[in-house]
Amino acid sequence: MTSTEAGALRRLAPPARRFFAHRKGVLIRLALWSLAESGQAFLVGHAVARSVDEGFLAGDPRRGLLWLGVALVAVLSGARVVRGVFAQLAGVTEPLRDGLVRHAVDRSMARAAPGGPGGTDRAAVSRLTNQVEIARDSFAGLVLTLRSFVFTAAGALLGLLSLHPALLVVVLPPLAAGLALFLVTLRPMAAAQRRALAADEALGEHAASARAALRDLAACGTGPGAERHGADLVADAAAAARTLAGWAAVRTAALGVAGHLPVLALLVAVEWLRGRGVSVGALLGAFTYLVQSLLPALHTLMTALGAAGSRLLVVLDRILGPEPEPEPEPEPELGSGLEPESEPEPESGPSTASAPAAAFAVHTAAAPAVELRSVTLSYGVRAEPVLDALDLRVAPGEHLAVVGPSGIGKSTLTRLVAGTLAPSRGEVRVAGRVVTGRPAAELAALRVLVPQDAYVFSGTVGDNLAYLRTDPSPAELDAAVEAFGLAPLVERLGGLDATVRPAELSPGERQLVALVRAYLSPAPLLLLDEATCHLDPASEARAEKALAGRSGTLVVVAHRLSSAVRADRTLVLDGIRAQSGTHAELLGRSPLYRDLTGHWNS
């Protein structure tokens, strides 16, 4: 037994004793029905032996048939015994299920109630449905199996002893050897099952995360690394499966020894047994005991202990065991968003990364272009926060790239800064002004947000490009078109005065139109939420160069890591903490950034 299983048994022993102590009446009635099963097993073999010795071989067929009738009655009475056993079994299993459901509900409610640990109890549904039913079915199977084996074996062994003590001398050694071999396999088999389960879960988690991050893997060039990691997980799972299969083979051998060797030993020892006075009827009765009662019960016992027992132990420990301890909060470090109050702000210029207070901030004498103060955002009262107590300062004129895995909160960050999403806690400022609740006209003067799906309306090319600026000169329009490499498209459409049909433009062409529109905007802050995802790398580099050269601040949610290399500073979101710095600095101190850039061996 593993240390984990031993600890689970210690935790579960007290509630198990209390559970059975309150159901003594049911257990007594179940034992009485089981005694009837012992009598049935005893009668079948004994009646077969007497029908041969005292009936057919003694020349009295009527007596032989009478004993066979007794055996038949014993067999037919098994249906009534099974019915009684199952009726009493419900008095044990159903209270167990009800108690587990109550405990799971109480735990979930305590977690969500005021003063509780809070958070979403993601395992509540599994405990109330799948895990409770697994526990109920496994417990019922174990009770049936253990009860049947104990009482059936008692009846069969007592029958063998009543026929002739020498029969036990032949049957018991291989039976005990098979049982011992089976018990020896329990501990390593359980450990192998846990390793196989862990390897399978790790492989499934990797497959799910890789599938969700296919775009990031392709854009960041980390596909080969993810493939190698997946191959290692497959190899681990295969090795664990081979180990499990090896122990399963040993268990099968144990079942063979205990389930078949006694019969073979009895056949081999017939002459020896006959020499010691064992009659033909006694031999036939012994075979009946083995084949009809003892060996089937033994086979069922081994199967149940090897499968249902492990499942029951694990599930009960998950439902009744203590709540997992919350992980300790990480120590404040670079990029944690914690700034000491005593840290003075420099008068001007970007701060260095030499102090924790400067990790996120580029302080200037003027108001920061973007400032987040302990911003937390959760999509729901009990939902896990997407952003948690995030502090961020972006200086006027700075070019910031934001990177991280899919779904980590990059788009949420841009919506918060744009003022289209309100934080759950904290404050968001643009150019020193709080953006939450500000009218759309005022927000438009502060920032421009370009999303992945660029908007192009039916109108002229010039109207689309100048939509955010009412008075651009022809020279400014021409310069912008040239800077973004949009001249071939404009020429194909028929010039700036030609009509645009949005459905005829590719996604990349629509993005270029939206980027030129943002470039011409007078707003001091540009927010690009993967707004270059449909451009090829060369066009993306050209567009970001033009936008970075524009007067104002640029925040780019990077589609490719090359955007981070071109930026003045990069913010890495990883769901636990955030870090910022230059490309070279982050390669040195951020494992996630090295992962995203493919520099595993840097």
XYZ file of C-alpha atoms in Angstrom, residues 105 143 185 264 274 328 446 555 580:
9
model
C -23.233 20.032 -0.650
C -19.678 -5.585 0.393
C 0.668 -7.450 -6.063
C -5.169 -29.877 -10.799
C -7.959 -42.998 -2.280
C 0.975 30.348 -0.618
C -7.975 59.756 -25.742
C 0.366 49.328 -26.892
C 8.017 43.499 -17.770
